[in-house]
Amino acid sequence: MNEHPVRISCVVPAFNEAENLPNLLAQLSAQLAALSDQWEIVLIDDGSSDATRAVLSSYAAMRGLVVLHFSRNFGKEAALSAGLDHVRGDVCFILDADLQHPVALMPDMLSAWRDGAQMVYLVRENRDDEPIWKRWGSLLLYRLINFGSMVQVPEDAGDFRLLDAKVVAALCALPERNRFMKGLYAWVGFRTLALPYTPAPRLHGKTNFSGMRLINLALTGLTAFSNMPLRLWSVFGLVLAALSLGYGGYVSLAYFIDQRPVAGWTTIVAGLMFFGGIQLISIGILGEYLGRVYDEVKQRPRYIVDMKQDNSPLADECHVLHETPSSSVNHEHPNA
Ligand code: UDP
Ligand code: MG
């Protein structure tokens, strides 16, 4: 099967996935073994509160498995960044721990890489399983992000990807803390290929991305990749100012020429409230950007590794970029 030996890494973020991990590790390691004899799985336990840690400790001796236990839940984007910081292969797969991303597609992705693609991502064939508000919301988000932008972020792309080592290095070199990975994949560029796929249903448990978490992610994406909300607001302000000027002129003329005073306590109050609302919304939008600038300025690490287990055969040529001092601990934490 192998045309030449390739060292394969996999990044798998896991938050409360205890029930899915045995299945995932069995399927993934079998698929990887069929593709190469040099592989590693970098699994990030993103501060899980279920039995994920205990389940993973039972795999402590599994060859090829690298586990990073975060000190708390930092979110999927941080988990992906940590994974990428620790991989050492020539190619890197990224996939979810809930078996929604079929491992059977990995050989096709790898052959696309062998044919010259530096990034291969999978695009959902349809989104019929999603509620209408989610589809419309995501359409609006990507329209806003992509409007007038040099970098186009594909809308239906998921996180199931193959990245060449060069792409991994480029992503790791990006210093920002507010990370919207789908945008960053597009931003770094490289020869990219999209393949169609139909995601499987989650094996156990339920999605972590609903309500506030989804809104947060959308806001991160929007503020990180677009200044459009700020600009739209300037345009809106200009239009409103022009309209008010016109109306002001009309009212003045009516008063001075026709001697017709404009009645309207109601109009004034409605106008005041409208403009009060507009000002608050614009302050809110400014605040959204400012808050993120503040996060960047603080320069806190994007994640903290409490404990690391490393059984990777690729361990000798390490290119760990953002490891914290505590992350080099290779034994069980005394308080764990
Ligand atoms: N995940 C994570 N940290 C979080 C939330 C999710 O590492 O704070 C992982 C989760 O374990 C899964 C992947 O991210 O492997 C995708 O999450 P989920 O299945 O909940 O999202 P969906 O597939 O519904 O978009
Ligand atoms: Mg999922």
mmCIF file of C-alpha atoms and ligand atoms in Angstrom:
data_model
loop_
_atom_site.group_PDB
_atom_site.id
_atom_site.type_symbol
_atom_site.label_atom_id
_atom_site.label_comp_id
_atom_site.label_asym_id
_atom_site.label_seq_id
_atom_site.Cartn_x
_atom_site.Cartn_y
_atom_site.Cartn_z
ATOM 1 C CA MET A 1 0.000 0.000 0.000
ATOM 2 C CA ASN A 2 2.784 2.473 0.901
ATOM 3 C CA GLU A 3 4.573 4.044 -2.052
ATOM 4 C CA HIS A 4 7.151 5.466 0.364
ATOM 5 C CA PRO A 5 7.155 5.461 4.149
ATOM 6 C CA VAL A 6 5.181 8.351 5.491
ATOM 7 C CA ARG A 7 5.052 9.439 9.105
ATOM 8 C CA ILE A 8 1.450 10.126 10.028
ATOM 9 C CA SER A 9 0.182 12.144 12.979
ATOM 10 C CA CYS A 10 -3.426 12.506 14.085
ATOM 11 C CA VAL A 11 -4.850 15.233 16.295
ATOM 12 C CA VAL A 12 -7.996 14.311 18.191
ATOM 13 C CA PRO A 13 -9.605 16.818 20.600
ATOM 14 C CA ALA A 14 -11.734 15.101 23.245
ATOM 15 C CA PHE A 15 -14.018 16.659 25.816
ATOM 16 C CA ASN A 16 -16.077 14.170 27.844
ATOM 17 C CA GLU A 17 -15.694 11.409 25.270
ATOM 18 C CA ALA A 18 -15.062 8.456 27.638
ATOM 19 C CA GLU A 19 -17.698 6.311 25.923
ATOM 20 C CA ASN A 20 -16.378 7.001 22.426
ATOM 21 C CA LEU A 21 -12.644 6.642 23.027
ATOM 22 C CA PRO A 22 -12.293 2.811 23.023
ATOM 23 C CA ASN A 23 -14.088 2.611 19.661
ATOM 24 C CA LEU A 24 -12.217 5.572 18.243
ATOM 25 C CA LEU A 25 -8.782 4.323 19.275
ATOM 26 C CA ALA A 26 -9.513 0.833 17.893
ATOM 27 C CA GLN A 27 -10.758 2.106 14.524
ATOM 28 C CA LEU A 28 -8.176 4.830 14.163
ATOM 29 C CA SER A 29 -5.147 2.735 15.090
ATOM 30 C CA ALA A 30 -6.274 -0.041 12.699
ATOM 31 C CA GLN A 31 -6.656 2.483 9.870
ATOM 32 C CA LEU A 32 -3.309 4.125 10.614
ATOM 33 C CA ALA A 33 -1.517 0.771 10.782
ATOM 34 C CA ALA A 34 -2.887 -0.004 7.315
ATOM 35 C CA LEU A 35 -1.436 3.258 5.995
ATOM 36 C CA SER A 36 2.007 3.333 7.616
ATOM 37 C CA ASP A 37 4.071 1.779 10.373
ATOM 38 C CA GLN A 38 5.178 5.204 11.605
ATOM 39 C CA TRP A 39 2.201 6.880 13.209
ATOM 40 C CA GLU A 40 1.088 8.709 16.326
ATOM 41 C CA ILE A 41 -2.253 9.816 17.722
ATOM 42 C CA VAL A 42 -2.118 13.059 19.719
ATOM 43 C CA LEU A 43 -5.233 13.012 21.858
ATOM 44 C CA ILE A 44 -6.100 16.131 23.820
ATOM 45 C CA ASP A 45 -8.191 15.642 26.927
ATOM 46 C CA ASP A 46 -9.693 19.118 27.072
ATOM 47 C CA GLY A 47 -10.380 19.193 30.835
ATOM 48 C CA SER A 48 -13.012 16.454 30.673
ATOM 49 C CA SER A 49 -15.157 15.943 33.757
ATOM 50 C CA ASP A 50 -16.295 12.394 32.907
ATOM 51 C CA ALA A 51 -14.181 9.208 32.913
ATOM 52 C CA THR A 52 -12.040 10.290 29.920
ATOM 53 C CA ARG A 53 -8.888 10.531 32.053
ATOM 54 C CA ALA A 54 -9.424 7.103 33.600
ATOM 55 C CA VAL A 55 -10.159 5.536 30.208
ATOM 56 C CA LEU A 56 -7.017 7.089 28.752
ATOM 57 C CA SER A 57 -4.873 5.875 31.632
ATOM 58 C CA SER A 58 -5.854 2.324 30.683
ATOM 59 C CA TYR A 59 -4.201 3.023 27.299
ATOM 60 C CA ALA A 60 -1.017 4.306 28.967
ATOM 61 C CA ALA A 61 1.094 1.633 27.264
ATOM 62 C CA MET A 62 -0.464 1.942 23.792
ATOM 63 C CA ARG A 63 2.282 2.440 21.216
ATOM 64 C CA GLY A 64 1.745 5.537 19.131
ATOM 65 C CA LEU A 65 -0.519 7.291 21.630
ATOM 66 C CA VAL A 66 0.348 10.760 22.941
ATOM 67 C CA VAL A 67 -2.065 12.226 25.477
ATOM 68 C CA LEU A 68 -2.188 15.832 26.618
ATOM 69 C CA HIS A 69 -4.368 16.444 29.646
ATOM 70 C CA PHE A 70 -5.349 20.113 29.882
ATOM 71 C CA SER A 71 -5.535 21.736 33.310
ATOM 72 C CA ARG A 72 -9.160 22.719 32.528
ATOM 73 C CA ASN A 73 -11.528 22.993 29.571
ATOM 74 C CA PHE A 74 -9.973 25.454 27.100
ATOM 75 C CA GLY A 75 -12.291 24.697 24.166
ATOM 76 C CA LYS A 76 -11.915 22.824 20.915
ATOM 77 C CA GLU A 77 -9.927 25.507 19.094
ATOM 78 C CA ALA A 78 -7.298 25.518 21.874
ATOM 79 C CA ALA A 79 -7.232 21.703 21.870
ATOM 80 C CA LEU A 80 -6.596 21.687 18.115
ATOM 81 C CA SER A 81 -3.793 24.241 18.521
ATOM 82 C CA ALA A 82 -2.184 22.140 21.264
ATOM 83 C CA GLY A 83 -2.400 19.043 19.075
ATOM 84 C CA LEU A 84 -0.742 20.827 16.157
ATOM 85 C CA ASP A 85 1.989 22.155 18.455
ATOM 86 C CA HIS A 86 2.897 18.583 19.406
ATOM 87 C CA VAL A 87 2.704 16.588 16.152
ATOM 88 C CA ARG A 88 5.830 15.360 14.402
ATOM 89 C CA GLY A 89 4.627 13.591 11.247
ATOM 90 C CA ASP A 90 4.993 14.436 7.553
ATOM 91 C CA VAL A 91 1.220 14.691 7.421
ATOM 92 C CA CYS A 92 -1.314 15.352 10.105
ATOM 93 C CA PHE A 93 -4.957 14.307 10.214
ATOM 94 C CA ILE A 94 -7.414 16.204 12.380
ATOM 95 C CA LEU A 95 -10.582 14.468 13.424
ATOM 96 C CA ASP A 96 -13.224 14.508 16.155
ATOM 97 C CA ALA A 97 -13.351 11.922 18.917
ATOM 98 C CA ASP A 98 -17.056 11.146 18.500
ATOM 99 C CA LEU A 99 -16.590 9.082 15.302
ATOM 100 C CA GLN A 100 -18.534 11.576 13.201
ATOM 101 C CA HIS A 101 -15.545 11.757 10.883
ATOM 102 C CA PRO A 102 -15.272 8.395 9.089
ATOM 103 C CA VAL A 103 -11.722 7.030 9.343
ATOM 104 C CA ALA A 104 -12.420 5.041 6.168
ATOM 105 C CA LEU A 105 -11.852 8.268 4.191
ATOM 106 C CA MET A 106 -8.275 8.656 5.408
ATOM 107 C CA PRO A 107 -6.686 6.615 2.549
ATOM 108 C CA ASP A 108 -8.373 8.891 -0.044
ATOM 109 C CA MET A 109 -7.133 11.969 1.795
ATOM 110 C CA LEU A 110 -3.628 10.569 1.935
ATOM 111 C CA SER A 111 -3.584 9.780 -1.785
ATOM 112 C CA ALA A 112 -4.718 13.342 -2.502
ATOM 113 C CA TRP A 113 -1.708 14.494 -0.447
ATOM 114 C CA ARG A 114 0.566 12.146 -2.405
ATOM 115 C CA ASP A 115 -0.843 13.710 -5.575
ATOM 116 C CA GLY A 116 0.301 17.131 -4.426
ATOM 117 C CA ALA A 117 -2.423 18.614 -2.198
ATOM 118 C CA GLN A 118 -0.983 20.220 0.936
ATOM 119 C CA MET A 119 -4.316 20.461 2.714
ATOM 120 C CA VAL A 120 -7.327 18.208 2.196
ATOM 121 C CA TYR A 121 -10.597 19.038 3.880
ATOM 122 C CA LEU A 122 -13.947 17.362 3.787
ATOM 123 C CA VAL A 123 -17.102 19.206 2.860
ATOM 124 C CA ARG A 124 -20.497 18.084 4.091
ATOM 125 C CA GLU A 125 -22.601 16.908 1.162
ATOM 126 C CA ASN A 126 -25.729 18.301 2.755
ATOM 127 C CA ARG A 127 -26.791 19.931 6.009
ATOM 128 C CA ASP A 128 -30.357 18.585 6.060
ATOM 129 C CA ASP A 129 -29.850 17.207 9.560
ATOM 130 C CA GLU A 130 -29.244 20.700 10.977
ATOM 131 C CA PRO A 131 -31.972 23.045 12.206
ATOM 132 C CA ILE A 132 -32.844 25.882 9.834
ATOM 133 C CA TRP A 133 -31.578 28.633 12.209
ATOM 134 C CA LYS A 134 -28.147 27.007 12.286
ATOM 135 C CA ARG A 135 -27.912 26.767 8.496
ATOM 136 C CA TRP A 136 -29.064 30.353 7.975
ATOM 137 C CA GLY A 137 -26.888 31.639 10.795
ATOM 138 C CA SER A 138 -23.818 29.961 9.349
ATOM 139 C CA LEU A 139 -24.655 31.227 5.833
ATOM 140 C CA LEU A 140 -24.884 34.791 7.165
ATOM 141 C CA LEU A 141 -21.675 34.412 9.183
ATOM 142 C CA TYR A 142 -19.614 33.194 6.228
ATOM 143 C CA ARG A 143 -21.124 35.838 3.904
ATOM 144 C CA LEU A 144 -20.026 38.507 6.387
ATOM 145 C CA ILE A 145 -16.564 36.993 6.895
ATOM 146 C CA ASN A 146 -15.962 36.566 3.164
ATOM 147 C CA PHE A 147 -17.461 39.864 1.973
ATOM 148 C CA GLY A 148 -14.734 41.891 0.316
ATOM 149 C CA SER A 149 -12.027 39.676 1.847
ATOM 150 C CA MET A 150 -8.958 38.358 -0.004
ATOM 151 C CA VAL A 151 -9.236 35.111 1.948
ATOM 152 C CA GLN A 152 -12.372 33.082 1.342
ATOM 153 C CA VAL A 153 -13.332 30.745 4.196
ATOM 154 C CA PRO A 154 -15.341 27.814 2.749
ATOM 155 C CA GLU A 155 -18.734 27.536 4.396
ATOM 156 C CA ASP A 156 -19.413 23.800 4.521
ATOM 157 C CA ALA A 157 -15.916 22.712 5.503
ATOM 158 C CA GLY A 158 -15.621 20.762 8.708
ATOM 159 C CA ASP A 159 -12.666 20.096 10.948
ATOM 160 C CA PHE A 160 -11.874 16.696 9.397
ATOM 161 C CA ARG A 161 -8.663 17.500 7.555
ATOM 162 C CA LEU A 162 -5.282 16.417 6.398
ATOM 163 C CA LEU A 163 -2.473 18.952 6.709
ATOM 164 C CA ASP A 164 1.016 18.763 5.305
ATOM 165 C CA ALA A 165 3.825 19.401 7.825
ATOM 166 C CA LYS A 166 4.394 22.820 6.197
ATOM 167 C CA VAL A 167 0.797 23.801 6.860
ATOM 168 C CA VAL A 168 1.127 22.641 10.468
ATOM 169 C CA ALA A 169 4.260 24.758 10.899
ATOM 170 C CA ALA A 170 2.496 27.796 9.404
ATOM 171 C CA LEU A 171 -0.486 27.369 11.746
ATOM 172 C CA CYS A 172 1.749 26.924 14.793
ATOM 173 C CA ALA A 173 3.590 30.136 13.917
ATOM 174 C CA LEU A 174 0.392 32.217 14.177
ATOM 175 C CA PRO A 175 0.543 33.949 17.547
ATOM 176 C CA GLU A 176 -3.092 34.891 18.069
ATOM 177 C CA ARG A 177 -5.071 33.732 21.077
ATOM 178 C CA ASN A 178 -8.587 34.100 19.692
ATOM 179 C CA ARG A 179 -8.376 31.232 17.273
ATOM 180 C CA PHE A 180 -11.031 30.440 14.710
ATOM 181 C CA MET A 181 -9.367 27.432 13.126
ATOM 182 C CA LYS A 182 -11.530 27.247 10.000
ATOM 183 C CA GLY A 183 -10.508 30.791 9.195
ATOM 184 C CA LEU A 184 -6.837 30.148 9.967
ATOM 185 C CA TYR A 185 -6.728 27.091 7.681
ATOM 186 C CA ALA A 186 -7.956 29.313 4.852
ATOM 187 C CA TRP A 187 -5.674 32.187 5.832
ATOM 188 C CA VAL A 188 -2.418 30.219 5.645
ATOM 189 C CA GLY A 189 -3.205 29.219 2.050
ATOM 190 C CA PHE A 190 -1.309 26.295 0.389
ATOM 191 C CA ARG A 191 -2.607 23.910 -2.292
ATOM 192 C CA THR A 192 -5.976 22.858 -0.936
ATOM 193 C CA LEU A 193 -8.417 20.200 -2.070
ATOM 194 C CA ALA A 194 -12.014 19.630 -0.921
ATOM 195 C CA LEU A 195 -13.555 16.150 -0.865
ATOM 196 C CA PRO A 196 -17.255 15.468 -0.221
ATOM 197 C CA TYR A 197 -18.422 13.446 2.790
ATOM 198 C CA THR A 198 -21.487 12.692 4.855
ATOM 199 C CA PRO A 199 -20.803 12.956 8.588
ATOM 200 C CA ALA A 200 -21.923 10.002 10.676
ATOM 201 C CA PRO A 201 -24.157 10.627 13.693
ATOM 202 C CA ARG A 202 -22.362 11.066 17.030
ATOM 203 C CA LEU A 203 -21.697 7.605 18.538
ATOM 204 C CA HIS A 204 -22.428 8.512 22.181
ATOM 205 C CA GLY A 205 -23.276 11.723 24.008
ATOM 206 C CA LYS A 206 -24.436 15.014 22.548
ATOM 207 C CA THR A 207 -22.869 17.953 20.755
ATOM 208 C CA ASN A 208 -20.917 20.533 22.768
ATOM 209 C CA PHE A 209 -21.667 23.265 20.288
ATOM 210 C CA SER A 210 -25.106 24.666 20.873
ATOM 211 C CA GLY A 211 -26.473 28.006 22.079
ATOM 212 C CA MET A 212 -23.919 30.316 23.669
ATOM 213 C CA ARG A 213 -20.850 28.270 22.618
ATOM 214 C CA LEU A 214 -21.857 28.461 18.984
ATOM 215 C CA ILE A 215 -22.558 32.188 19.230
ATOM 216 C CA ASN A 216 -19.172 32.710 20.883
ATOM 217 C CA LEU A 217 -17.384 30.795 18.149
ATOM 218 C CA ALA A 218 -19.264 32.767 15.488
ATOM 219 C CA LEU A 219 -18.257 36.066 17.125
ATOM 220 C CA THR A 220 -14.622 34.948 17.353
ATOM 221 C CA GLY A 221 -14.671 34.058 13.658
ATOM 222 C CA LEU A 222 -16.321 37.286 12.657
ATOM 223 C CA THR A 223 -14.122 39.612 14.685
ATOM 224 C CA ALA A 224 -10.939 37.711 13.821
ATOM 225 C CA PHE A 225 -11.541 37.669 10.086
ATOM 226 C CA SER A 226 -13.619 40.702 9.254
ATOM 227 C CA ASN A 227 -13.814 44.408 9.967
ATOM 228 C CA MET A 228 -17.088 44.448 8.108
ATOM 229 C CA PRO A 229 -19.308 44.974 11.207
ATOM 230 C CA LEU A 230 -17.301 48.124 12.043
ATOM 231 C CA ARG A 231 -17.467 49.369 8.464
ATOM 232 C CA LEU A 232 -21.147 48.554 8.054
ATOM 233 C CA TRP A 233 -21.754 50.649 11.114
ATOM 234 C CA SER A 234 -19.932 53.632 9.608
ATOM 235 C CA VAL A 235 -22.014 53.310 6.436
ATOM 236 C CA PHE A 236 -25.187 53.011 8.473
ATOM 237 C CA GLY A 237 -24.179 56.085 10.489
ATOM 238 C CA LEU A 238 -23.551 58.067 7.311
ATOM 239 C CA VAL A 239 -26.912 57.084 5.801
ATOM 240 C CA LEU A 240 -28.733 57.995 9.014
ATOM 241 C CA ALA A 241 -26.896 61.327 9.242
ATOM 242 C CA ALA A 242 -27.817 62.147 5.633
ATOM 243 C CA LEU A 243 -31.464 61.219 6.247
ATOM 244 C CA SER A 244 -31.647 63.299 9.443
ATOM 245 C CA LEU A 245 -30.068 66.246 7.655
ATOM 246 C CA GLY A 246 -32.677 65.997 4.902
ATOM 247 C CA TYR A 247 -35.504 65.703 7.371
ATOM 248 C CA GLY A 248 -34.088 68.587 9.464
ATOM 249 C CA GLY A 249 -34.000 70.769 6.351
ATOM 250 C CA TYR A 250 -37.567 69.883 5.468
ATOM 251 C CA VAL A 251 -38.821 70.642 8.989
ATOM 252 C CA SER A 252 -36.976 74.001 9.070
ATOM 253 C CA LEU A 253 -38.369 75.010 5.691
ATOM 254 C CA ALA A 254 -41.889 74.031 6.790
ATOM 255 C CA TYR A 255 -41.464 76.203 9.900
ATOM 256 C CA PHE A 256 -39.958 79.293 8.285
ATOM 257 C CA ILE A 257 -41.720 79.333 4.907
ATOM 258 C CA ASP A 258 -45.130 77.801 5.620
ATOM 259 C CA GLN A 259 -45.207 79.029 9.242
ATOM 260 C CA ARG A 260 -46.162 75.432 10.014
ATOM 261 C CA PRO A 261 -44.681 74.259 13.339
ATOM 262 C CA VAL A 262 -44.116 70.516 13.356
ATOM 263 C CA ALA A 263 -46.163 68.862 16.026
ATOM 264 C CA GLY A 264 -44.670 65.859 17.622
ATOM 265 C CA TRP A 265 -43.606 65.000 21.080
ATOM 266 C CA THR A 266 -44.049 61.360 20.001
ATOM 267 C CA THR A 267 -41.703 61.786 17.040
ATOM 268 C CA ILE A 268 -39.005 63.244 19.272
ATOM 269 C CA VAL A 269 -39.259 60.508 21.875
ATOM 270 C CA ALA A 270 -39.311 57.749 19.229
ATOM 271 C CA GLY A 271 -36.318 59.369 17.511
ATOM 272 C CA LEU A 272 -34.388 59.670 20.761
ATOM 273 C CA MET A 273 -34.983 56.045 21.655
ATOM 274 C CA PHE A 274 -34.043 54.878 18.182
ATOM 275 C CA PHE A 275 -30.765 56.762 18.198
ATOM 276 C CA GLY A 276 -30.064 55.693 21.799
ATOM 277 C CA GLY A 277 -30.471 52.061 20.674
ATOM 278 C CA ILE A 278 -28.253 52.572 17.636
ATOM 279 C CA GLN A 279 -25.515 54.078 19.798
ATOM 280 C CA LEU A 280 -25.624 51.226 22.298
ATOM 281 C CA ILE A 281 -25.402 48.631 19.525
ATOM 282 C CA SER A 282 -22.422 50.398 17.986
ATOM 283 C CA ILE A 283 -20.678 50.580 21.380
ATOM 284 C CA GLY A 284 -21.402 46.844 21.763
ATOM 285 C CA ILE A 285 -19.759 46.066 18.433
ATOM 286 C CA LEU A 286 -16.737 48.198 19.306
ATOM 287 C CA GLY A 287 -16.573 46.433 22.679
ATOM 288 C CA GLU A 288 -16.580 43.035 20.976
ATOM 289 C CA TYR A 289 -13.424 43.968 19.063
ATOM 290 C CA LEU A 290 -11.859 45.735 22.026
ATOM 291 C CA GLY A 291 -12.390 42.705 24.292
ATOM 292 C CA ARG A 292 -10.527 40.537 21.811
ATOM 293 C CA VAL A 293 -7.700 43.037 21.483
ATOM 294 C CA TYR A 294 -7.463 42.965 25.294
ATOM 295 C CA ASP A 295 -7.234 39.134 25.214
ATOM 296 C CA GLU A 296 -4.388 39.329 22.717
ATOM 297 C CA VAL A 297 -2.516 42.000 24.664
ATOM 298 C CA LYS A 298 -2.565 39.933 27.858
ATOM 299 C CA GLN A 299 -0.551 37.248 26.036
ATOM 300 C CA ARG A 300 -1.724 34.411 28.224
ATOM 301 C CA PRO A 301 -0.964 30.928 26.905
ATOM 302 C CA ARG A 302 -3.717 29.446 24.768
ATOM 303 C CA TYR A 303 -3.825 26.309 26.891
ATOM 304 C CA ILE A 304 -2.070 24.725 29.863
ATOM 305 C CA VAL A 305 -1.002 21.089 29.801
ATOM 306 C CA ASP A 306 -1.274 19.448 33.210
ATOM 307 C CA MET A 307 0.196 16.112 32.153
ATOM 308 C CA LYS A 308 1.595 14.532 29.028
ATOM 309 C CA GLN A 309 1.940 10.860 28.123
ATOM 310 C CA ASP A 310 4.115 10.181 25.106
ATOM 311 C CA ASN A 311 4.441 6.764 23.448
ATOM 312 C CA SER A 312 5.035 8.082 19.972
ATOM 313 C CA PRO A 313 7.558 6.341 17.744
ATOM 314 C CA LEU A 314 8.119 9.751 16.136
ATOM 315 C CA ALA A 315 9.220 11.231 19.476
ATOM 316 C CA ASP A 316 12.920 11.590 18.597
ATOM 317 C CA GLU A 317 12.422 14.491 16.176
ATOM 318 C CA CYS A 318 10.329 16.708 18.362
ATOM 319 C CA HIS A 319 9.259 20.216 17.236
ATOM 320 C CA VAL A 320 7.287 21.221 20.283
ATOM 321 C CA LEU A 321 6.694 24.957 20.004
ATOM 322 C CA HIS A 322 4.493 26.136 22.833
ATOM 323 C CA GLU A 323 4.968 23.675 25.638
ATOM 324 C CA THR A 324 4.482 25.031 29.146
ATOM 325 C CA PRO A 325 6.999 23.987 31.853
ATOM 326 C CA SER A 326 4.486 21.618 33.485
ATOM 327 C CA SER A 327 3.723 19.894 30.197
ATOM 328 C CA SER A 328 6.908 17.891 30.077
ATOM 329 C CA VAL A 329 5.815 15.760 33.057
ATOM 330 C CA ASN A 330 5.609 12.225 31.758
ATOM 331 C CA HIS A 331 4.229 10.473 34.800
ATOM 332 C CA GLU A 332 0.845 10.396 36.520
ATOM 333 C CA HIS A 333 0.147 13.610 38.419
ATOM 334 C CA PRO A 334 0.268 12.990 42.202
ATOM 335 C CA ASN A 335 -3.168 14.576 42.693
ATOM 336 C CA ALA A 336 -4.780 12.979 39.671
HETATM 337 N N1 UDP B 1 -14.362 19.267 21.975
HETATM 338 C C1 UDP B 1 -13.268 19.704 22.714
HETATM 339 N N2 UDP B 1 -13.429 20.708 23.614
HETATM 340 C C2 UDP B 1 -14.631 21.322 23.821
HETATM 341 C C3 UDP B 1 -15.731 20.904 23.038
HETATM 342 C C4 UDP B 1 -15.563 19.878 22.127
HETATM 343 O O1 UDP B 1 -12.167 19.165 22.565
HETATM 344 O O2 UDP B 1 -14.690 22.215 24.671
HETATM 345 C C5 UDP B 1 -14.201 18.161 21.012
HETATM 346 C C6 UDP B 1 -15.205 17.036 21.162
HETATM 347 O O3 UDP B 1 -14.783 16.086 22.124
HETATM 348 C C7 UDP B 1 -15.237 16.460 19.771
HETATM 349 C C8 UDP B 1 -15.001 17.674 18.885
HETATM 350 O O4 UDP B 1 -14.429 18.677 19.716
HETATM 351 O O5 UDP B 1 -14.186 15.536 19.559
HETATM 352 C C9 UDP B 1 -16.286 18.181 18.251
HETATM 353 O O6 UDP B 1 -17.220 18.464 19.269
HETATM 354 P P1 UDP B 1 -18.761 18.111 19.134
HETATM 355 O O7 UDP B 1 -18.932 16.729 18.606
HETATM 356 O O8 UDP B 1 -19.421 18.404 20.433
HETATM 357 O O9 UDP B 1 -19.229 19.193 18.064
HETATM 358 P P2 UDP B 1 -20.045 18.984 16.709
HETATM 359 O O10 UDP B 1 -19.522 17.732 16.059
HETATM 360 O O11 UDP B 1 -21.468 18.870 17.103
HETATM 361 O O12 UDP B 1 -19.751 20.214 15.928
HETATM 362 MG MG MG B 2 -19.412 15.886 16.902
#
